[in-house]
Each structure stands twice: as structure tokens, then as C-alpha cells.
Amino acid sequence: MNRRAIVAANWKMNGSLALVNSMASELSKVSLNENVEVVVCPSFPYLAAFSFASSKANLASTFSLGAQNLSEHAKGAFTGEVSTSMLQEVGVSYVIVGHSERRSIYKESSSLVAEKVQAALAAGLKPILCVGESEEQRVSEQTELVLAAQLQPVIDKIGIEKFVDVVVAYEPVWAIGTGKTASPEMAQTTHQFIREFIAKIDENVAVKMPLLYGGSVNATNCEELFAQADIDGGLIGGASLKAEEFKIICSAAKGK
Ligand code: 13P
């Protein structure tokens, strides 16, 4: 197998110019395993600054810049929105789409998420598509149904052959920012379900698709999580704001 691992930092609405500069310089000291990519996703106002700071710190090409959201529209009268071409102009190559906070707080539906994935791919950006169930859905054994309902509209919209360029991040909502990580076994079982769901449509795509785990990943639990057969890295929130901890997480990832 030759599946790359990805560790992506989702800063959410946190950070500052000072963090942009210190993180870029700290990341230049990390040694990554082969076939590992690190993606840093700060808020929109810091994207250009991170691009600049990465060149100044001489960050290797294994480090990429990501945005946390994008508009499904190309341009026009959409106050407050940010287009794919704007993101690309400031050096962005990845974009998080359908994060549970966007789905729940900003009411993004799975069909809007699918449109955003399509817009990202059409522009040549790599979408990190987030899926995940709530605690209530897990307790009532709806997890697989919920994940299927989040994945299918994207597959229907873009076609399975384009799914090869999508990174999927499984983030159980109950594990986000709560310190309640899914156990490595539970995370693996759900990742395996997602890969098999895709494999039923196209085995080749499923084998290549990087599948990340997110939800209270930290320097202590990352190794065991990343060792699972279907976990190819992580989408990291809180721990990605602390350079020392984030560096440990980056070094723990290995391609499979
Ligand atoms: P935490 O790592 O803070 O739980 O956040 C996970 C997340 O939502 C990343 O997108």
C-alpha cells in the first residue's frame, strides 16, 4: 500500500500573528516520517501571513496551507464569503469542508457541503471533508446511517472517481474539544466502516483515500490512534495551537 498520512491543524477561531510566526519557525524543526504531510489551517486573515512565514522559515514542501471554509460560489455579491481563487492566490492548497461546527452552528447541510467540495475540486484545492455523529446518534446506534448520509451527497455530486482527491476526516462530535477521545478500537471500527462504504462503490479509491481521525487528539494518544490500520493521521484542534505538542503529533504520523 502507498497511502500518505496527513496531520492537519484546525486552529478554528484562535491564534494570532504571533502564533503564525512562532508556529512556522517551530515546524521547520520537525522531522516527519516518509509520506507524511502537515497542513496548517489558520483563520482567513492569517493565511497570507502563514504563507510568508513558511517561506521565511524555509518550511519543506511537505508542509501545506489550508483554509477552514470556502464559498461554493466563484465570485460576486456574497458579502463575507471567500472564494477558491482568493484562497489559491495566498498559497492555500487544502480546505476543510463540512466541519461539525459549520454543520451545527451555521446550519450547513450535506448538500451545501457537497457543493463546496465540488467547488474546491474544480479549482484544484484538496478538500478535507469532515463527517461524524453526535453523542445521541452514537448512543442510538445511528452512527453508520449518519456517516452514510453525510458521504453519499458528496459522492452523488462529484462522482466516485473524483473522490480520490478528497481527504475524509472522521470527527465524532462528542469527542471534539471535550477531552473524550474515541478509543483507538472504536475509531478504527468506524474508519473501517467508512473505507468499506467507499470500497463498495470503488475499491481503488477506498485504498488510496487518506482517512483522518479528529477529536481530542493529543501528544499522549496520537501514537496509538495513528497505529490503527485505517487511520492515516489526524485533524487536530486544541493541541495544534501548542507548538511542542503539535510537533509530537506530527512526528507520530506514518504513511501506510
Ligand atoms: P479538538 O482536537 O480540540 O478536539 O478539535 C478537533 C477538531 O474539531 C478538529 O477539526
mmCIF file of C-alpha atoms and ligand atoms in Angstrom:
data_model
loop_
_atom_site.group_PDB
_atom_site.id
_atom_site.type_symbol
_atom_site.label_atom_id
_atom_site.label_comp_id
_atom_site.label_asym_id
_atom_site.label_seq_id
_atom_site.Cartn_x
_atom_site.Cartn_y
_atom_site.Cartn_z
ATOM 1 C CA MET A 1 0.000 0.000 0.000
ATOM 2 C CA ASN A 2 1.174 3.543 -0.515
ATOM 3 C CA ARG A 3 -1.211 5.778 1.329
ATOM 4 C CA ARG A 4 0.052 9.102 2.587
ATOM 5 C CA ALA A 5 -0.559 10.291 6.125
ATOM 6 C CA ILE A 6 -1.755 13.800 6.890
ATOM 7 C CA VAL A 7 -1.720 15.768 10.115
ATOM 8 C CA ALA A 8 -3.883 18.860 9.790
ATOM 9 C CA ALA A 9 -4.093 21.680 12.314
ATOM 10 C CA ASN A 10 -7.517 23.290 12.582
ATOM 11 C CA TRP A 11 -6.928 26.466 14.573
ATOM 12 C CA LYS A 12 -10.645 27.311 14.490
ATOM 13 C CA MET A 13 -11.201 30.937 15.602
ATOM 14 C CA ASN A 14 -7.976 31.017 17.596
ATOM 15 C CA GLY A 15 -4.434 32.219 17.015
ATOM 16 C CA SER A 16 -2.695 35.471 16.244
ATOM 17 C CA LEU A 17 0.076 36.810 14.033
ATOM 18 C CA ALA A 18 2.493 35.928 16.819
ATOM 19 C CA LEU A 19 1.344 32.284 16.685
ATOM 20 C CA VAL A 20 1.635 32.268 12.883
ATOM 21 C CA ASN A 21 5.280 33.281 13.107
ATOM 22 C CA SER A 22 6.254 31.095 16.038
ATOM 23 C CA MET A 23 4.470 28.032 14.611
ATOM 24 C CA ALA A 24 6.120 28.366 11.184
ATOM 25 C CA SER A 25 9.513 28.596 12.786
ATOM 26 C CA GLU A 26 8.844 25.676 15.194
ATOM 27 C CA LEU A 27 7.550 23.473 12.374
ATOM 28 C CA SER A 28 10.788 23.961 10.477
ATOM 29 C CA LYS A 29 12.436 21.854 13.233
ATOM 30 C CA VAL A 30 10.085 18.846 12.965
ATOM 31 C CA SER A 31 11.318 15.715 11.307
ATOM 32 C CA LEU A 32 8.497 13.917 9.593
ATOM 33 C CA ASN A 33 8.304 10.255 8.644
ATOM 34 C CA GLU A 34 8.270 9.457 4.958
ATOM 35 C CA ASN A 35 5.000 10.064 3.115
ATOM 36 C CA VAL A 36 3.589 12.445 5.748
ATOM 37 C CA GLU A 37 2.132 15.848 5.006
ATOM 38 C CA VAL A 38 1.318 18.557 7.553
ATOM 39 C CA VAL A 39 -1.410 21.086 6.813
ATOM 40 C CA VAL A 40 -1.925 24.215 8.906
ATOM 41 C CA CYS A 41 -5.375 25.818 8.703
ATOM 42 C CA PRO A 42 -5.459 29.227 10.398
ATOM 43 C CA SER A 43 -8.306 31.737 10.071
ATOM 44 C CA PHE A 44 -8.667 33.645 6.785
ATOM 45 C CA PRO A 45 -6.813 36.821 7.894
ATOM 46 C CA TYR A 46 -3.704 34.796 8.742
ATOM 47 C CA LEU A 47 -3.426 32.722 5.566
ATOM 48 C CA ALA A 48 -1.211 35.107 3.619
ATOM 49 C CA ALA A 49 0.905 35.722 6.714
ATOM 50 C CA PHE A 50 1.390 31.983 7.196
ATOM 51 C CA SER A 51 2.434 31.623 3.570
ATOM 52 C CA PHE A 52 5.017 34.352 4.053
ATOM 53 C CA ALA A 53 6.219 32.954 7.393
ATOM 54 C CA SER A 54 6.606 29.457 5.879
ATOM 55 C CA SER A 55 8.877 30.734 3.114
ATOM 56 C CA LYS A 56 10.870 32.724 5.643
ATOM 57 C CA ALA A 57 11.248 29.649 7.868
ATOM 58 C CA ASN A 58 12.108 27.543 4.804
ATOM 59 C CA LEU A 59 9.346 25.050 5.502
ATOM 60 C CA ALA A 60 9.628 21.972 3.309
ATOM 61 C CA SER A 61 7.069 21.174 0.623
ATOM 62 C CA THR A 62 5.628 18.562 2.995
ATOM 63 C CA PHE A 63 4.008 21.485 4.840
ATOM 64 C CA SER A 64 0.905 22.986 3.250
ATOM 65 C CA LEU A 65 -1.543 25.723 3.990
ATOM 66 C CA GLY A 66 -5.257 25.051 4.416
ATOM 67 C CA ALA A 67 -8.371 27.168 4.925
ATOM 68 C CA GLN A 68 -11.198 26.311 7.302
ATOM 69 C CA ASN A 69 -14.043 27.050 4.897
ATOM 70 C CA LEU A 70 -14.773 28.335 1.381
ATOM 71 C CA SER A 71 -17.653 29.670 -0.650
ATOM 72 C CA GLU A 72 -19.421 27.395 -3.092
ATOM 73 C CA HIS A 73 -19.633 30.415 -5.455
ATOM 74 C CA ALA A 74 -16.835 31.578 -7.731
ATOM 75 C CA LYS A 75 -17.298 35.332 -7.169
ATOM 76 C CA GLY A 76 -19.857 38.089 -6.819
ATOM 77 C CA ALA A 77 -22.234 39.622 -4.300
ATOM 78 C CA PHE A 78 -21.681 37.251 -1.366
ATOM 79 C CA THR A 79 -20.672 39.532 1.498
ATOM 80 C CA GLY A 80 -18.360 37.890 3.985
ATOM 81 C CA GLU A 81 -17.543 34.901 1.786
ATOM 82 C CA VAL A 82 -14.163 33.778 0.441
ATOM 83 C CA SER A 83 -13.679 32.140 -2.974
ATOM 84 C CA THR A 84 -11.385 29.352 -4.122
ATOM 85 C CA SER A 85 -9.339 31.725 -6.319
ATOM 86 C CA MET A 86 -8.733 34.059 -3.367
ATOM 87 C CA LEU A 87 -7.543 31.129 -1.285
ATOM 88 C CA GLN A 88 -5.242 29.935 -4.033
ATOM 89 C CA GLU A 89 -3.788 33.368 -4.542
ATOM 90 C CA VAL A 90 -2.500 33.374 -0.968
ATOM 91 C CA GLY A 91 -0.987 29.899 -1.219
ATOM 92 C CA VAL A 92 -3.774 27.657 0.091
ATOM 93 C CA SER A 93 -3.897 24.082 -1.206
ATOM 94 C CA TYR A 94 -6.263 22.348 1.259
ATOM 95 C CA VAL A 95 -9.643 23.378 2.610
ATOM 96 C CA ILE A 96 -11.687 21.953 5.471
ATOM 97 C CA VAL A 97 -15.282 21.404 4.356
ATOM 98 C CA GLY A 98 -18.304 20.491 6.455
ATOM 99 C CA HIS A 99 -16.700 20.706 9.876
ATOM 100 C CA SER A 100 -19.293 19.769 12.509
ATOM 101 C CA GLU A 101 -19.183 23.341 13.840
ATOM 102 C CA ARG A 102 -20.160 24.610 10.364
ATOM 103 C CA ARG A 103 -22.866 21.954 10.098
ATOM 104 C CA SER A 104 -24.362 22.585 13.542
ATOM 105 C CA ILE A 105 -23.770 26.301 14.286
ATOM 106 C CA TYR A 106 -24.015 27.644 10.716
ATOM 107 C CA LYS A 107 -26.578 25.070 9.543
ATOM 108 C CA GLU A 108 -24.567 23.835 6.563
ATOM 109 C CA SER A 109 -26.488 20.957 5.030
ATOM 110 C CA SER A 110 -24.865 17.910 3.474
ATOM 111 C CA SER A 111 -25.936 19.183 0.047
ATOM 112 C CA LEU A 112 -24.212 22.546 0.623
ATOM 113 C CA VAL A 113 -21.152 20.656 1.869
ATOM 114 C CA ALA A 114 -21.231 18.650 -1.381
ATOM 115 C CA GLU A 115 -21.339 21.881 -3.412
ATOM 116 C CA LYS A 116 -18.346 23.212 -1.506
ATOM 117 C CA VAL A 117 -16.390 20.003 -2.101
ATOM 118 C CA GLN A 118 -17.208 20.296 -5.793
ATOM 119 C CA ALA A 119 -16.092 23.947 -5.889
ATOM 120 C CA ALA A 120 -12.825 23.085 -4.125
ATOM 121 C CA LEU A 121 -12.019 20.230 -6.505
ATOM 122 C CA ALA A 122 -12.933 22.235 -9.588
ATOM 123 C CA ALA A 123 -10.382 24.842 -8.515
ATOM 124 C CA GLY A 124 -7.696 22.258 -7.724
ATOM 125 C CA LEU A 125 -7.934 22.600 -3.929
ATOM 126 C CA LYS A 126 -7.871 19.431 -1.826
ATOM 127 C CA PRO A 127 -10.960 19.217 0.373
ATOM 128 C CA ILE A 128 -10.769 17.742 3.869
ATOM 129 C CA LEU A 129 -14.346 16.526 4.190
ATOM 130 C CA CYS A 130 -15.471 16.202 7.819
ATOM 131 C CA VAL A 131 -18.058 13.659 8.876
ATOM 132 C CA GLY A 132 -19.122 12.471 12.306
ATOM 133 C CA GLU A 133 -22.021 11.584 14.567
ATOM 134 C CA SER A 134 -23.303 13.269 17.711
ATOM 135 C CA GLU A 135 -23.326 11.529 21.082
ATOM 136 C CA GLU A 136 -27.066 10.983 20.837
ATOM 137 C CA GLN A 137 -26.685 9.411 17.394
ATOM 138 C CA ARG A 138 -23.944 7.073 18.643
ATOM 139 C CA VAL A 139 -25.952 6.028 21.691
ATOM 140 C CA SER A 140 -28.970 5.287 19.500
ATOM 141 C CA GLU A 141 -26.739 3.269 17.126
ATOM 142 C CA GLN A 142 -27.241 5.653 14.217
ATOM 143 C CA THR A 143 -23.515 6.233 13.574
ATOM 144 C CA GLU A 144 -23.266 4.302 10.303
ATOM 145 C CA LEU A 145 -26.505 5.775 8.958
ATOM 146 C CA VAL A 146 -25.352 9.300 9.789
ATOM 147 C CA LEU A 147 -21.945 8.810 8.157
ATOM 148 C CA ALA A 148 -23.514 7.308 5.038
ATOM 149 C CA ALA A 149 -25.953 10.239 4.833
ATOM 150 C CA GLN A 150 -23.043 12.693 5.052
ATOM 151 C CA LEU A 151 -20.875 10.885 2.474
ATOM 152 C CA GLN A 152 -23.472 9.959 -0.149
ATOM 153 C CA PRO A 153 -24.471 13.507 -1.250
ATOM 154 C CA VAL A 154 -20.804 14.284 -1.890
ATOM 155 C CA ILE A 155 -20.323 11.088 -3.913
ATOM 156 C CA ASP A 156 -23.512 11.831 -5.864
ATOM 157 C CA LYS A 157 -22.372 15.383 -6.585
ATOM 158 C CA ILE A 158 -18.748 14.822 -7.622
ATOM 159 C CA GLY A 159 -18.749 11.184 -8.767
ATOM 160 C CA ILE A 160 -16.690 8.485 -7.084
ATOM 161 C CA GLU A 161 -13.717 8.863 -9.452
ATOM 162 C CA LYS A 162 -13.114 12.410 -8.129
ATOM 163 C CA PHE A 163 -13.329 11.149 -4.556
ATOM 164 C CA VAL A 164 -9.735 10.027 -4.948
ATOM 165 C CA ASP A 165 -8.737 13.672 -4.355
ATOM 166 C CA VAL A 166 -10.817 14.010 -1.196
ATOM 167 C CA VAL A 167 -9.374 13.569 2.293
ATOM 168 C CA VAL A 168 -12.021 12.361 4.738
ATOM 169 C CA ALA A 169 -11.809 13.317 8.413
ATOM 170 C CA TYR A 170 -13.928 11.326 10.837
ATOM 171 C CA GLU A 171 -14.668 13.545 13.808
ATOM 172 C CA PRO A 172 -17.178 12.211 16.312
ATOM 173 C CA VAL A 173 -18.889 15.365 17.575
ATOM 174 C CA TRP A 174 -18.835 14.124 21.183
ATOM 175 C CA ALA A 175 -15.029 13.887 21.069
ATOM 176 C CA ILE A 176 -14.412 17.423 19.760
ATOM 177 C CA GLY A 177 -12.922 19.726 22.355
ATOM 178 C CA THR A 178 -14.214 17.526 25.151
ATOM 179 C CA GLY A 179 -11.091 15.552 26.061
ATOM 180 C CA LYS A 180 -13.221 12.408 25.409
ATOM 181 C CA THR A 181 -11.267 10.697 22.625
ATOM 182 C CA ALA A 182 -12.765 7.721 20.854
ATOM 183 C CA SER A 183 -10.789 4.648 21.908
ATOM 184 C CA PRO A 184 -8.365 3.511 19.200
ATOM 185 C CA GLU A 185 -10.521 0.400 18.684
ATOM 186 C CA MET A 186 -13.738 2.400 18.351
ATOM 187 C CA ALA A 187 -12.101 4.881 15.997
ATOM 188 C CA GLN A 188 -10.661 2.030 13.908
ATOM 189 C CA THR A 189 -14.044 0.278 13.643
ATOM 190 C CA THR A 190 -15.674 3.467 12.375
ATOM 191 C CA HIS A 191 -12.809 4.268 9.984
ATOM 192 C CA GLN A 192 -13.068 0.748 8.619
ATOM 193 C CA PHE A 193 -16.792 1.283 8.062
ATOM 194 C CA ILE A 194 -16.078 4.488 6.107
ATOM 195 C CA ARG A 195 -13.398 2.848 3.961
ATOM 196 C CA GLU A 196 -15.637 -0.135 3.268
ATOM 197 C CA PHE A 197 -18.528 2.189 2.394
ATOM 198 C CA ILE A 198 -16.348 3.771 -0.288
ATOM 199 C CA ALA A 199 -14.853 0.391 -1.307
ATOM 200 C CA LYS A 200 -18.325 -0.936 -2.118
ATOM 201 C CA ILE A 201 -18.501 1.735 -4.827
ATOM 202 C CA ASP A 202 -14.832 1.835 -5.859
ATOM 203 C CA GLU A 203 -12.190 -0.265 -4.187
ATOM 204 C CA ASN A 204 -9.326 1.592 -5.817
ATOM 205 C CA VAL A 205 -10.481 4.945 -4.427
ATOM 206 C CA ALA A 206 -11.009 3.460 -0.960
ATOM 207 C CA VAL A 207 -7.481 2.064 -0.801
ATOM 208 C CA LYS A 208 -5.933 5.417 -1.698
ATOM 209 C CA MET A 209 -8.161 7.711 0.380
ATOM 210 C CA PRO A 210 -6.446 9.264 3.410
ATOM 211 C CA LEU A 211 -8.817 8.923 6.353
ATOM 212 C CA LEU A 212 -8.068 11.141 9.348
ATOM 213 C CA TYR A 213 -9.325 10.946 12.909
ATOM 214 C CA GLY A 214 -10.230 14.115 14.813
ATOM 215 C CA GLY A 215 -11.486 14.687 18.324
ATOM 216 C CA SER A 216 -9.270 15.396 21.321
ATOM 217 C CA VAL A 217 -6.109 14.037 19.691
ATOM 218 C CA ASN A 218 -3.087 14.952 21.810
ATOM 219 C CA ALA A 219 0.589 14.120 22.263
ATOM 220 C CA THR A 220 -0.270 11.175 24.511
ATOM 221 C CA ASN A 221 -2.943 9.392 22.480
ATOM 222 C CA CYS A 222 -1.770 10.148 18.907
ATOM 223 C CA GLU A 223 0.626 7.230 18.538
ATOM 224 C CA GLU A 224 -1.932 4.557 19.352
ATOM 225 C CA LEU A 225 -4.604 6.193 17.193
ATOM 226 C CA PHE A 226 -2.268 6.591 14.189
ATOM 227 C CA ALA A 227 -1.167 2.948 14.506
ATOM 228 C CA GLN A 228 -4.672 1.731 13.577
ATOM 229 C CA ALA A 229 -4.949 0.158 10.144
ATOM 230 C CA ASP A 230 -7.453 2.640 8.726
ATOM 231 C CA ILE A 231 -6.310 5.813 10.491
ATOM 232 C CA ASP A 232 -3.983 7.847 8.272
ATOM 233 C CA GLY A 233 -3.362 10.813 10.527
ATOM 234 C CA GLY A 234 -5.441 13.387 12.318
ATOM 235 C CA LEU A 235 -7.333 16.658 12.233
ATOM 236 C CA ILE A 236 -6.182 18.408 15.366
ATOM 237 C CA GLY A 237 -7.945 21.268 17.153
ATOM 238 C CA GLY A 238 -6.788 22.419 20.592
ATOM 239 C CA ALA A 239 -3.450 20.584 20.561
ATOM 240 C CA SER A 240 -2.483 22.198 17.245
ATOM 241 C CA LEU A 241 -2.215 25.595 18.935
ATOM 242 C CA LYS A 242 0.663 24.407 21.148
ATOM 243 C CA ALA A 243 3.818 24.040 19.066
ATOM 244 C CA GLU A 244 5.545 21.494 21.324
ATOM 245 C CA GLU A 245 2.517 19.228 21.456
ATOM 246 C CA PHE A 246 1.700 19.608 17.766
ATOM 247 C CA LYS A 247 5.266 18.703 16.785
ATOM 248 C CA ILE A 248 4.989 15.412 18.717
ATOM 249 C CA ILE A 249 1.716 14.637 16.923
ATOM 250 C CA CYS A 250 3.274 15.408 13.513
ATOM 251 C CA SER A 251 6.226 13.117 14.220
ATOM 252 C CA ALA A 252 3.920 10.266 15.247
ATOM 253 C CA ALA A 253 2.240 10.034 11.822
ATOM 254 C CA LYS A 254 3.399 7.408 9.320
ATOM 255 C CA GLY A 255 2.286 6.665 5.778
ATOM 256 C CA LYS A 256 0.724 3.234 5.272
HETATM 257 P P1 13P B 1 -10.074 19.097 19.271
HETATM 258 O O1 13P B 1 -8.786 18.457 18.844
HETATM 259 O O2 13P B 1 -9.886 20.375 20.023
HETATM 260 O O3 13P B 1 -10.978 18.122 19.967
HETATM 261 O O4 13P B 1 -10.836 19.530 17.928
HETATM 262 C C1 13P B 1 -10.996 18.593 16.916
HETATM 263 C C2 13P B 1 -11.498 19.290 15.723
HETATM 264 O O5 13P B 1 -12.648 19.722 15.670
HETATM 265 C C3 13P B 1 -10.578 19.479 14.598
HETATM 266 O O6 13P B 1 -11.241 19.901 13.467
#
